[in-house]
mmCIF file of C-alpha atoms and ligand atoms in Angstrom:
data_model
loop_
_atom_site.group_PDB
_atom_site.id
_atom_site.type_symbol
_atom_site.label_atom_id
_atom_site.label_comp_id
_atom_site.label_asym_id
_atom_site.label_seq_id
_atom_site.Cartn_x
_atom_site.Cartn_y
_atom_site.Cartn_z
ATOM 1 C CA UNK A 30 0.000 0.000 0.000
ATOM 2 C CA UNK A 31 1.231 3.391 -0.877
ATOM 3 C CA UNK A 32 2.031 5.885 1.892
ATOM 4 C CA UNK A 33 -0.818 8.043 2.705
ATOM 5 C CA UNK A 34 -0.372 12.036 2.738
ATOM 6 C CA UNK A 35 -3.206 14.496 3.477
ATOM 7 C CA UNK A 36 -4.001 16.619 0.179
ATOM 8 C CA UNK A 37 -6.138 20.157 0.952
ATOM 9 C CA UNK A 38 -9.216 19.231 -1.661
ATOM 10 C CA UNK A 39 -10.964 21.853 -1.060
ATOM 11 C CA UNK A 40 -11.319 25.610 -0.163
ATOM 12 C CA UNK A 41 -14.348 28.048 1.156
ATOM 13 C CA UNK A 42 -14.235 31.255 2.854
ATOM 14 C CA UNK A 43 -16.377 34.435 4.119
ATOM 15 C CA UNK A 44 -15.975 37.342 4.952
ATOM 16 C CA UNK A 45 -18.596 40.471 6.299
ATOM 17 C CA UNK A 46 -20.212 42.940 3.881
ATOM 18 C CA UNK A 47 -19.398 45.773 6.388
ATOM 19 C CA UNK A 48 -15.999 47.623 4.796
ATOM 20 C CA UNK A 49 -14.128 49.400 6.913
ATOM 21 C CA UNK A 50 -11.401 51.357 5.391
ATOM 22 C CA UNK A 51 -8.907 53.427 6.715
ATOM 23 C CA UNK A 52 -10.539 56.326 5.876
ATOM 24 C CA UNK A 53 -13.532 55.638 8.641
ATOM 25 C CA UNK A 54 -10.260 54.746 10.702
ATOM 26 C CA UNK A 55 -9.060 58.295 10.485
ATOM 27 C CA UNK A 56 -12.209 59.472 12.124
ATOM 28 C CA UNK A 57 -11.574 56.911 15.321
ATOM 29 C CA UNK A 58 -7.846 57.632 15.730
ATOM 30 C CA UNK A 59 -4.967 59.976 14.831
ATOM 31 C CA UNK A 60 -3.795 57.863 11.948
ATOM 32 C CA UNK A 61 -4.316 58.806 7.812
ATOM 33 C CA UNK A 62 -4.546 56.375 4.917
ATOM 34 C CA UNK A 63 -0.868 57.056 3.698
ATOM 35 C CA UNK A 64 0.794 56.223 7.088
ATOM 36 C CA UNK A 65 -1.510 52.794 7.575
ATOM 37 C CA UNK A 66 -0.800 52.006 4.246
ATOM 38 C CA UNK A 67 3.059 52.312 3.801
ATOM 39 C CA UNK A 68 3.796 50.858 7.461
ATOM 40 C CA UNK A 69 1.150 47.771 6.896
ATOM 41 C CA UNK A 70 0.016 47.300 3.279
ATOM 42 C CA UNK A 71 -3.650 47.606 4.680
ATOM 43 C CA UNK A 72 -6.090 49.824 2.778
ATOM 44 C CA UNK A 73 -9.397 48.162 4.296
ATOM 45 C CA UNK A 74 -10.324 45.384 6.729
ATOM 46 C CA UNK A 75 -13.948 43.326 6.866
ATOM 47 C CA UNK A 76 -16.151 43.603 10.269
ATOM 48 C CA UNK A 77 -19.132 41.678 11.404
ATOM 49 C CA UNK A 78 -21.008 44.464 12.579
ATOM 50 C CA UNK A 79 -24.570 42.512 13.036
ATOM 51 C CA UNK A 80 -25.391 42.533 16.519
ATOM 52 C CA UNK A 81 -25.360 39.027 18.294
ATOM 53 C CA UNK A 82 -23.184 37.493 15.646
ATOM 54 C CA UNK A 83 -20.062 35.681 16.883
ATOM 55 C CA UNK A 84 -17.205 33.948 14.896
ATOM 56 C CA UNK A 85 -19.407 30.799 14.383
ATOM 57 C CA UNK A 86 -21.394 32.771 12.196
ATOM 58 C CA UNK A 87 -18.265 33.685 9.711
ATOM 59 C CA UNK A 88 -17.286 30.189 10.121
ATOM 60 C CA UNK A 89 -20.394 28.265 8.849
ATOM 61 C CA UNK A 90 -20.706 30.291 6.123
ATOM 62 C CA UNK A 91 -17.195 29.378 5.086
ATOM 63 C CA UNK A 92 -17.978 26.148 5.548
ATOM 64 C CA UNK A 93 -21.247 25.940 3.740
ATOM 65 C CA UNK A 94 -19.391 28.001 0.918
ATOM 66 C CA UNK A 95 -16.667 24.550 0.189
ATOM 67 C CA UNK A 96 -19.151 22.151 1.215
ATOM 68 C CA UNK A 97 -21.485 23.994 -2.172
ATOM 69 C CA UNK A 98 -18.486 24.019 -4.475
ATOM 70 C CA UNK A 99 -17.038 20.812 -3.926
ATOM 71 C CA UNK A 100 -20.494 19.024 -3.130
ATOM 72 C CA UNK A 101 -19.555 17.175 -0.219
ATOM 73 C CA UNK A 102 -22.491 15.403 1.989
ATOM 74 C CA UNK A 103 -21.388 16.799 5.077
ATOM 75 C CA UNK A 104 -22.081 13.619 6.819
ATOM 76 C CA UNK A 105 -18.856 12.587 5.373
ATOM 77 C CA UNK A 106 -16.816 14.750 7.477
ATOM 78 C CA UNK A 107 -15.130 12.928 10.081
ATOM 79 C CA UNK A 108 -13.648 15.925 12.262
ATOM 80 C CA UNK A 109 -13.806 19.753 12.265
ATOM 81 C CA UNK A 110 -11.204 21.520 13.861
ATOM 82 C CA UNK A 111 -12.047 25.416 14.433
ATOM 83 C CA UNK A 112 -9.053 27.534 14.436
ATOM 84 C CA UNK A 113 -9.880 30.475 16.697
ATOM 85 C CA UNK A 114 -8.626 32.971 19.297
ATOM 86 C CA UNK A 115 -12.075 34.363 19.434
ATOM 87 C CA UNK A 116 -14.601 31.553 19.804
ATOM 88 C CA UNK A 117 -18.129 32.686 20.381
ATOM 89 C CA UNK A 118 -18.076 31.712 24.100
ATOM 90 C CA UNK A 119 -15.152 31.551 26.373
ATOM 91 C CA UNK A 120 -16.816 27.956 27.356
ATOM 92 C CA UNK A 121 -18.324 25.536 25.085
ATOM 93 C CA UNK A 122 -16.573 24.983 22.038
ATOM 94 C CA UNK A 123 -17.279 27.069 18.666
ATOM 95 C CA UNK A 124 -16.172 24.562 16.765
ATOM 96 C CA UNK A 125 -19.142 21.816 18.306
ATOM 97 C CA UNK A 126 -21.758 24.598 17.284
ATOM 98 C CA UNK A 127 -20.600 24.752 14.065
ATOM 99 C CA UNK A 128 -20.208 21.671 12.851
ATOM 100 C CA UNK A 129 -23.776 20.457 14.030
ATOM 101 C CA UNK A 130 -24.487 23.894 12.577
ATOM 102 C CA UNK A 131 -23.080 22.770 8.831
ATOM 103 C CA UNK A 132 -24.789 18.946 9.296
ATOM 104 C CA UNK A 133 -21.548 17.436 10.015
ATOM 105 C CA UNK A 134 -23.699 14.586 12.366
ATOM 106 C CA UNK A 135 -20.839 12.329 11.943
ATOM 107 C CA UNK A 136 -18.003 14.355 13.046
ATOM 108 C CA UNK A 137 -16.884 15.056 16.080
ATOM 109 C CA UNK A 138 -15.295 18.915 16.623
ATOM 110 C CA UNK A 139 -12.994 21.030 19.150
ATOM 111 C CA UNK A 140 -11.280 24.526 18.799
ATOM 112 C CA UNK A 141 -7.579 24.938 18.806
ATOM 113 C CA UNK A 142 -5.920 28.684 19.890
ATOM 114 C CA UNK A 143 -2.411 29.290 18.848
ATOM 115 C CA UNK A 144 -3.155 32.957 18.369
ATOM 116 C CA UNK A 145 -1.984 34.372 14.742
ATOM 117 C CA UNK A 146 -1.004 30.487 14.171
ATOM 118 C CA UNK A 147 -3.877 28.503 14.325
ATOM 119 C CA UNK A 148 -4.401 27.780 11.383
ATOM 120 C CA UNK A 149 -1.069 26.633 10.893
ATOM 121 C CA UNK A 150 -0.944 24.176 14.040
ATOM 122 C CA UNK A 151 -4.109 23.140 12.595
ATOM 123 C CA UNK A 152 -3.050 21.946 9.003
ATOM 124 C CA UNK A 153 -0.193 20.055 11.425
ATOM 125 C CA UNK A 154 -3.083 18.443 13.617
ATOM 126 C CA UNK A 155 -5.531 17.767 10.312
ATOM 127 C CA UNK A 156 -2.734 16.054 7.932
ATOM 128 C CA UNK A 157 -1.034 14.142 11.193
ATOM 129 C CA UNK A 158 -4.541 12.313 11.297
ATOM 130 C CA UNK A 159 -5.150 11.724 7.820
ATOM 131 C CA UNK A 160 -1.509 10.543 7.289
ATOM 132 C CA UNK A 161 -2.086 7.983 10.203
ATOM 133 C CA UNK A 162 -5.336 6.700 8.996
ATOM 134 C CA UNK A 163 -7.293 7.662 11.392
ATOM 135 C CA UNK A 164 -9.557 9.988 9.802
ATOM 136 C CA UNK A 165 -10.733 10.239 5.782
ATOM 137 C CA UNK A 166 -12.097 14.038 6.060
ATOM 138 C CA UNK A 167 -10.849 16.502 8.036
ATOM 139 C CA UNK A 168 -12.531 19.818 7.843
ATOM 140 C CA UNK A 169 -10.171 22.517 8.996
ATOM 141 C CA UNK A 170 -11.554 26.269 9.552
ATOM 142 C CA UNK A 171 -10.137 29.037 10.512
ATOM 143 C CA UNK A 172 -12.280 31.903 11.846
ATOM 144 C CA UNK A 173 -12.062 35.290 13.609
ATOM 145 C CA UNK A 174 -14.036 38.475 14.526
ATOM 146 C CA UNK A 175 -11.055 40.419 15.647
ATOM 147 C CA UNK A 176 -13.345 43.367 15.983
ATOM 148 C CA UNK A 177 -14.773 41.780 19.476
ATOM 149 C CA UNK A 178 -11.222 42.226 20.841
ATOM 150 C CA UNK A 179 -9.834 45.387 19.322
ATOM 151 C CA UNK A 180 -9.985 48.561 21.103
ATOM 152 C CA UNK A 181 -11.229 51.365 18.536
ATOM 153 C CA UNK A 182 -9.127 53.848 20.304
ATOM 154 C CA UNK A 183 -6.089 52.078 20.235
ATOM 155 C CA UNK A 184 -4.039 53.114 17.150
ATOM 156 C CA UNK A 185 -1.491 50.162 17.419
ATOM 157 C CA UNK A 186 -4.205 47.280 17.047
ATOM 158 C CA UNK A 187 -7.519 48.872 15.511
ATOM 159 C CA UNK A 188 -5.690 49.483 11.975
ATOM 160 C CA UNK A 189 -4.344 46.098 11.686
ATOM 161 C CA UNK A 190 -7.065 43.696 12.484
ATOM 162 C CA UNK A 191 -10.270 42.523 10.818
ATOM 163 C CA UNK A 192 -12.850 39.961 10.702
ATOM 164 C CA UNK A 193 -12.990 36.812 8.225
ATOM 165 C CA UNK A 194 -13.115 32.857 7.876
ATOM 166 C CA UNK A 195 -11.948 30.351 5.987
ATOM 167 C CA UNK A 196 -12.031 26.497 5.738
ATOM 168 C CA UNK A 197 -10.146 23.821 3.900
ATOM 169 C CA UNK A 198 -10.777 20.425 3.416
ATOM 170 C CA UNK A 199 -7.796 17.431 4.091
ATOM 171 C CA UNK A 200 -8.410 14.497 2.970
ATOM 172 C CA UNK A 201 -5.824 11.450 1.826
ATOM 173 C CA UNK A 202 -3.961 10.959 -1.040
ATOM 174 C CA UNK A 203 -1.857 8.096 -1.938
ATOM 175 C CA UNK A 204 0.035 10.095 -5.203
ATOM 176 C CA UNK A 205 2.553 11.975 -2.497
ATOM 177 C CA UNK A 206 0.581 14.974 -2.642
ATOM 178 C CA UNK A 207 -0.344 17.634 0.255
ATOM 179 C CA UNK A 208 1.363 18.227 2.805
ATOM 180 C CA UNK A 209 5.443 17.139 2.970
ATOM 181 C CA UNK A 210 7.168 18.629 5.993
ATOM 182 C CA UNK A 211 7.023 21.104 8.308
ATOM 183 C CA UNK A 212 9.030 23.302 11.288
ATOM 184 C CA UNK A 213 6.682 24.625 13.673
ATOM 185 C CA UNK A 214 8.074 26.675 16.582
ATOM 186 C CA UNK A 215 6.753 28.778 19.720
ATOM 187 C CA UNK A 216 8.284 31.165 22.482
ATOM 188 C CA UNK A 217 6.963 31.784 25.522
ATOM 189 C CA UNK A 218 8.836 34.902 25.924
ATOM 190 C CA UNK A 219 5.779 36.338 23.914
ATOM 191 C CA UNK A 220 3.703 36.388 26.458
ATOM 192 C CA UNK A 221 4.398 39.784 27.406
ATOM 193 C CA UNK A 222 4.109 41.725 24.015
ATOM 194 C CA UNK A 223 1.082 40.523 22.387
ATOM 195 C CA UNK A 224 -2.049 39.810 24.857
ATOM 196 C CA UNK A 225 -5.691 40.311 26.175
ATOM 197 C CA UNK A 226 -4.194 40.912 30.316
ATOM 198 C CA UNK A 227 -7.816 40.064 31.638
ATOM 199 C CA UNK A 228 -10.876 37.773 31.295
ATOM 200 C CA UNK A 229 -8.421 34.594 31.797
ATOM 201 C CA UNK A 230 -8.035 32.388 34.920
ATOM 202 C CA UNK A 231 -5.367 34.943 36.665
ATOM 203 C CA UNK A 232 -7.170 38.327 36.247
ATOM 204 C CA UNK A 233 -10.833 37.146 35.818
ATOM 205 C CA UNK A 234 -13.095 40.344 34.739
ATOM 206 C CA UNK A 235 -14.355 43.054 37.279
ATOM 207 C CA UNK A 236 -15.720 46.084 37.001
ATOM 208 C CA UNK A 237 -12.077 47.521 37.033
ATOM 209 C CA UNK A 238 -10.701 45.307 34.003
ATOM 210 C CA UNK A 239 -13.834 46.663 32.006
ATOM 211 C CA UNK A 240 -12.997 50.285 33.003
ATOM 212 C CA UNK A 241 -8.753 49.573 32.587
ATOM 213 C CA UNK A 242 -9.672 48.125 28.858
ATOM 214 C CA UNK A 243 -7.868 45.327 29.553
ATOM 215 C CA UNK A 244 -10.275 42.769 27.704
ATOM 216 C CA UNK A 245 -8.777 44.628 24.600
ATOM 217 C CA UNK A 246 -5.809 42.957 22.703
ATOM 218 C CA UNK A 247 -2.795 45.320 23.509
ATOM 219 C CA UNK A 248 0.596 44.908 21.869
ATOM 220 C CA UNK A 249 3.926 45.856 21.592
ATOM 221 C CA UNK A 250 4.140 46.006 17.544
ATOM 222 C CA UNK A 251 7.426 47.209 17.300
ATOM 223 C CA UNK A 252 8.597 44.133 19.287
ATOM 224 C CA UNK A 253 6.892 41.876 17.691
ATOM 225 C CA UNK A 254 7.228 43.027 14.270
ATOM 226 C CA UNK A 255 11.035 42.322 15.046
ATOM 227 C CA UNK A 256 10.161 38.566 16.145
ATOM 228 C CA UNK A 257 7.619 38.031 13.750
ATOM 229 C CA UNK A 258 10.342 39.043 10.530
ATOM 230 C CA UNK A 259 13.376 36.979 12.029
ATOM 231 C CA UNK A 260 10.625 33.719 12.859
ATOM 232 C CA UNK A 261 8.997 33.747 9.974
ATOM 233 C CA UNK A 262 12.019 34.136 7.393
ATOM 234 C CA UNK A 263 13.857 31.385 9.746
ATOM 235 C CA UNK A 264 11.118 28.756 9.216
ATOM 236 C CA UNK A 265 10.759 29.413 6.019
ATOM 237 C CA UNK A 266 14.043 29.635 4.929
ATOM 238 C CA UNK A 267 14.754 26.080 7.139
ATOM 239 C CA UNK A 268 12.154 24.303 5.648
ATOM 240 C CA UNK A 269 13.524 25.294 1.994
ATOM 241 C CA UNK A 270 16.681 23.696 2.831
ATOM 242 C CA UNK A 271 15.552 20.553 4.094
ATOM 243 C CA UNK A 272 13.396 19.528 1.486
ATOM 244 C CA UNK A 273 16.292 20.948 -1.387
ATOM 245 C CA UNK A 274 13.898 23.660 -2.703
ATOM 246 C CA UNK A 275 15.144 27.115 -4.584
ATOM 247 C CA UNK A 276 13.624 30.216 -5.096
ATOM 248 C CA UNK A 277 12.846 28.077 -8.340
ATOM 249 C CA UNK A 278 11.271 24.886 -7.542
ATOM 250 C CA UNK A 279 9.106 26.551 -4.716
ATOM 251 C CA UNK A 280 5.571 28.075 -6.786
ATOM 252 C CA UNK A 281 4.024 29.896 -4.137
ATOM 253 C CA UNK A 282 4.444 31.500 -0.186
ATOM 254 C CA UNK A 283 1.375 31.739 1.526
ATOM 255 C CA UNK A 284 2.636 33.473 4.534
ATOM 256 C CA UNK A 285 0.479 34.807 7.450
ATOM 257 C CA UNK A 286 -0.749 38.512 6.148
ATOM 258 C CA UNK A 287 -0.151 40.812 9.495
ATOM 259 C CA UNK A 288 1.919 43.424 7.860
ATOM 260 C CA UNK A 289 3.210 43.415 4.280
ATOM 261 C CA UNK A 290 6.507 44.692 5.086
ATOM 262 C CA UNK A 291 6.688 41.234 7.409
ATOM 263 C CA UNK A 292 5.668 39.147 4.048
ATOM 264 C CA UNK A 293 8.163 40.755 1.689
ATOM 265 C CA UNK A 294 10.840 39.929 4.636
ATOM 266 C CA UNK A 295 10.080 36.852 4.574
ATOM 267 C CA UNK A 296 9.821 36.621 0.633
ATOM 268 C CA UNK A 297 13.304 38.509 0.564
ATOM 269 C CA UNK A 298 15.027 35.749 2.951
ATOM 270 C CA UNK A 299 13.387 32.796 0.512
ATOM 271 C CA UNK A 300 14.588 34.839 -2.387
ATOM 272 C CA UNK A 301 11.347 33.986 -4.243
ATOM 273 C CA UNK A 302 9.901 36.677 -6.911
ATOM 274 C CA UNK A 303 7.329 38.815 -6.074
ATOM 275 C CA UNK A 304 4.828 37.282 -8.417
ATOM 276 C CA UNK A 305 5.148 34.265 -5.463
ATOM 277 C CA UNK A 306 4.102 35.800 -2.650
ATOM 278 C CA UNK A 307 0.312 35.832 -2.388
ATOM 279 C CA UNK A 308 -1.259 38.856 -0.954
ATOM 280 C CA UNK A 309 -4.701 39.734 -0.084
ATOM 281 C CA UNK A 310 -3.661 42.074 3.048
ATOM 282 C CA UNK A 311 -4.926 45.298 1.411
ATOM 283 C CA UNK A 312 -8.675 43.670 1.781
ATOM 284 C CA UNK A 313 -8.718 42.087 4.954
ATOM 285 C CA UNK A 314 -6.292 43.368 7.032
ATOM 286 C CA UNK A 315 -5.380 40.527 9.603
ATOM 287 C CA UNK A 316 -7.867 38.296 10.579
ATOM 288 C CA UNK A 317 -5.583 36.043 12.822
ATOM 289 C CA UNK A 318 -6.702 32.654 12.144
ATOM 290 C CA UNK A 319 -8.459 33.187 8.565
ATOM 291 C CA UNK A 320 -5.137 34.341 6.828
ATOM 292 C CA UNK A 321 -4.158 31.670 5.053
ATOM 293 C CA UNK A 322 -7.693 30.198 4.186
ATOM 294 C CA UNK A 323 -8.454 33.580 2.666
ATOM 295 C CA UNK A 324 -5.140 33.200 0.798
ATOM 296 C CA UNK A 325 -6.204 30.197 -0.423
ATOM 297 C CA UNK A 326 -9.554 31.035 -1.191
ATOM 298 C CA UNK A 327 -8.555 34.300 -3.242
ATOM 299 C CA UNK A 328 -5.924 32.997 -5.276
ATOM 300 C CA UNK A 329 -7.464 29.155 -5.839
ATOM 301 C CA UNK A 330 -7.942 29.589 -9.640
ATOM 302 C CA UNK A 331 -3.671 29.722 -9.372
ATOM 303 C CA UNK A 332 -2.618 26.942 -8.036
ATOM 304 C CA UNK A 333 -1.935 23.460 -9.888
ATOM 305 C CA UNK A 334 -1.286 19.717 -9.041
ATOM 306 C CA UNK A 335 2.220 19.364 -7.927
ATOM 307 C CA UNK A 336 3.263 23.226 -6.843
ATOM 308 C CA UNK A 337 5.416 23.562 -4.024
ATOM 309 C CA UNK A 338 3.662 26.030 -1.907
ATOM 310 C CA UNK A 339 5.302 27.355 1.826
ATOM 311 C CA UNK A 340 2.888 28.236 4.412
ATOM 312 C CA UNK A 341 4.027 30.470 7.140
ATOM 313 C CA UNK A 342 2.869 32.215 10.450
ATOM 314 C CA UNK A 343 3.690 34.131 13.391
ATOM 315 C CA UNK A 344 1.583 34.963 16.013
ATOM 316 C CA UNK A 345 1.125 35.878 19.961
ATOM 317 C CA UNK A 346 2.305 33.600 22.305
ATOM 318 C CA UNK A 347 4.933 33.648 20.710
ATOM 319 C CA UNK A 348 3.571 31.066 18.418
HETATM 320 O O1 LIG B 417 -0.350 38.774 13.661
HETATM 321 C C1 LIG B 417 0.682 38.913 14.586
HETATM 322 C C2 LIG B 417 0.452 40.072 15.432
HETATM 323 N N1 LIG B 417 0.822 41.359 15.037
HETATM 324 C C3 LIG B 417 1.795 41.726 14.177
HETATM 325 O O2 LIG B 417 2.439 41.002 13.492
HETATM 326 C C4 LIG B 417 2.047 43.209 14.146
HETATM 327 C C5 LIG B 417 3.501 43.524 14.117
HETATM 328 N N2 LIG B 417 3.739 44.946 14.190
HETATM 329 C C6 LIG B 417 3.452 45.826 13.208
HETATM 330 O O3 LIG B 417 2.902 45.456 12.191
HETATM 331 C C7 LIG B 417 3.906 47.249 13.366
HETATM 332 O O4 LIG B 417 4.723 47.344 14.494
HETATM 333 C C8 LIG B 417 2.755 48.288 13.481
HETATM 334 C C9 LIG B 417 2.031 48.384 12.155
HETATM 335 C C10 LIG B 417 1.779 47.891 14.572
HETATM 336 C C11 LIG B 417 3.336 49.647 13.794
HETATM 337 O O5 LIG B 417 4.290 50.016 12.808
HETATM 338 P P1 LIG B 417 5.735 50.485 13.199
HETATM 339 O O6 LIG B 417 6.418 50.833 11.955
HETATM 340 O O7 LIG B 417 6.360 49.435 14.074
HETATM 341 O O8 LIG B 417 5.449 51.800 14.003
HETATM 342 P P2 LIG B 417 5.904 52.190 15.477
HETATM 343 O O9 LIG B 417 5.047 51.526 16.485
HETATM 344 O O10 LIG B 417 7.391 52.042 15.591
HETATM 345 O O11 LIG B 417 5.587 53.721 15.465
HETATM 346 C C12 LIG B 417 6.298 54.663 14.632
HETATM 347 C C13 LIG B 417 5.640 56.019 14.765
HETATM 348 C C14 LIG B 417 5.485 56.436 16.212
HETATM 349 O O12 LIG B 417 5.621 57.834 16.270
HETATM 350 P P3 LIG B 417 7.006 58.487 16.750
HETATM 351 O O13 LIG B 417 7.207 57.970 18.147
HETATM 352 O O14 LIG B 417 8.026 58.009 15.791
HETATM 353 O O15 LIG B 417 6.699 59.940 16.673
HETATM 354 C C15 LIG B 417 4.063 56.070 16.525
HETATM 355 O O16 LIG B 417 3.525 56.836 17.576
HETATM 356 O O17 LIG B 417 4.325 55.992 14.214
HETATM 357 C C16 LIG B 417 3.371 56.346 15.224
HETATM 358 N N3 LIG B 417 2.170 55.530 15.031
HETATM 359 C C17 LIG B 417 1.178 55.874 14.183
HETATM 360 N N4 LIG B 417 1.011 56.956 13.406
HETATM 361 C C18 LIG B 417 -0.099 57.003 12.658
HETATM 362 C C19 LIG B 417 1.870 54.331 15.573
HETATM 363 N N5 LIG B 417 0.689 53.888 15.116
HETATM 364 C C20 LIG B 417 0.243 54.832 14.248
HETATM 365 C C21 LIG B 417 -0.915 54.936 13.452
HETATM 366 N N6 LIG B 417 -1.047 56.038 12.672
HETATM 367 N N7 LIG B 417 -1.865 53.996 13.426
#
């Protein structure tokens, strides 16, 4: 029997109707279009602005949105993973919801946080079970309304982040396709420069971490623009070399779209061409755990059986 590898078959996404674009963002903060788009890349970012709508609702619509294109009977679907740092509820899993939510009766479901990388642990945890057998169809999605953790009077976060989902299908392949290695890394030292301080088990919320902001996401982005540029050029560059690819033989870099100055770093390192590196930043902005999906979604009609394509990520944690 031929080894088994898990293929990505297919590719959905969503994202909100609502634009907003730094223009509305010059109203909020002391920021202008020419300094958001020169430092980031960013000219507008999606936002779920329907009241009582949570991340679940981004993320069955991306699902719904494969499951259509590539007909699938979601009965089919063995496991859905939800890759999230915003799940509608801090307790009971988003992921459960929305895969009962899709019809995926057969599956069973959990959410998975690795901040900005969630996505990318999850492709790890989705082909590790196809390539062992256990599972046939692994529905990955990766989902986040950013906008329910960013402070709109906080300069550093509110330009960069927006709200989106996106969802990918694994399933196995015994031709050596999908996916072929990979280097994943984290750093606790993170901790400290990229966080929400309150709402956890050490500060739970009071009245004062309502008042103090502190269920905002708050970051040092100078700090971890540094770590984010170094990690993600390292992994990528490292996983180049162990599987003998050039700047030639790899097709595509899907790389984590946070700040297109940290992309083109990353690109530069590889030494790929610009026509490689897959953006989509200027529409969405970051939406932390739908990056790549979106990525994928966008720039489907592109890809063909047999590219070499390098997916990369940085996120909080560090992750
Ligand atoms: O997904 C993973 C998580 N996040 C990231 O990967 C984000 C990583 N960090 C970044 O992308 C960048 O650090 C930012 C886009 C957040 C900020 O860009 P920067 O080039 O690192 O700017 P900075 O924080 O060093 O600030 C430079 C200047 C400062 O003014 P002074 O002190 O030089 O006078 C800031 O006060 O720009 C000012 N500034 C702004 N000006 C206009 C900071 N934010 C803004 C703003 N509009 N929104």
């Amino acid at each position: 029997m031929n080894k088994i590898t898990a293929a990505i078959t297919a590719v959905g996404s969503y994202v909100p109707d609502f634009v907003m674009s730094n223009q509305v963002l010059e109203t909020l903060v002391e920021t202008n279009d020419e300094w958001i788009t020169s430092r980031t890349g960013i000219k507008e970012r999606r936002i779920l602005n329907e009241e009582g709508k949570g991340t679940s609702f981004m993320a069955i619509k991306a699902a719904q949105n494969l499951i259509e294109k590539a007909n699938i009977d979601p009965a089919t679907i063995d496991l859905v993973i939800m890759a999230t740092a915003t799940p509608d509820l801090p307790v009971a899993s988003t992921g459960v919801y929305v895969a009962t939510q899709i019809g995926a009766v057969n599956a069973f479901a959990y959410d998975l946080q690795a901040a900005c990388s969630s996505f990318l642990y999850g492709m790890s945890t989705a082909s590790a079970y196809i390539a062992a057998g256990r599972y046939k169809r692994v529905l990955l999605i990766g989902a986040d309304k950013m906008s329910s953790i960013i402070d709109y009077t906080d300069r550093a976060t509110c330009i960069i982040f927006g709200d989106g989902a996106g969802a990918v299908l694994f399933e196995p392949n015994e031709e050596g396709l999908g996916v072929q290695d990979e280097f994943l890394r984290s750093d606790g030292v993170g901790r400290e420069f990229l966080k929400i301080e309150a709402g956890g088990s050490i500060l739970p919320p009071n009245e004062d971490t309502v008042a103090n902001k502190q269920h905002f996401v708050h970051q040092d982005g100078k700090t971890v623009f540094k770590y984010a540029v170094s990690g993600m050029a390292d992994v990528s560059e490292k996983i180049m070399e162990r599987n003998n690819l050039t700047k030639d033989t790899v097709q595509w870099l899907v790389a984590h779209q946070a700040n297109k100055r940290i992309i083109d770093a990353t690109a530069h390192r590889m030494g790929v061409d610009d026509s490689k590196v897959l953006v989509n930043i200027e529409k969405y902005g970051n939406t932390t755990s739908a990056t790549l999906p979106l990525v994928l979604s966008d720039f489907e009609h592109l890809f063909k059986k047999g590219d070499n394509i390098i997916f990369a990520a940085f996120g909080g944690g560090f992750t």
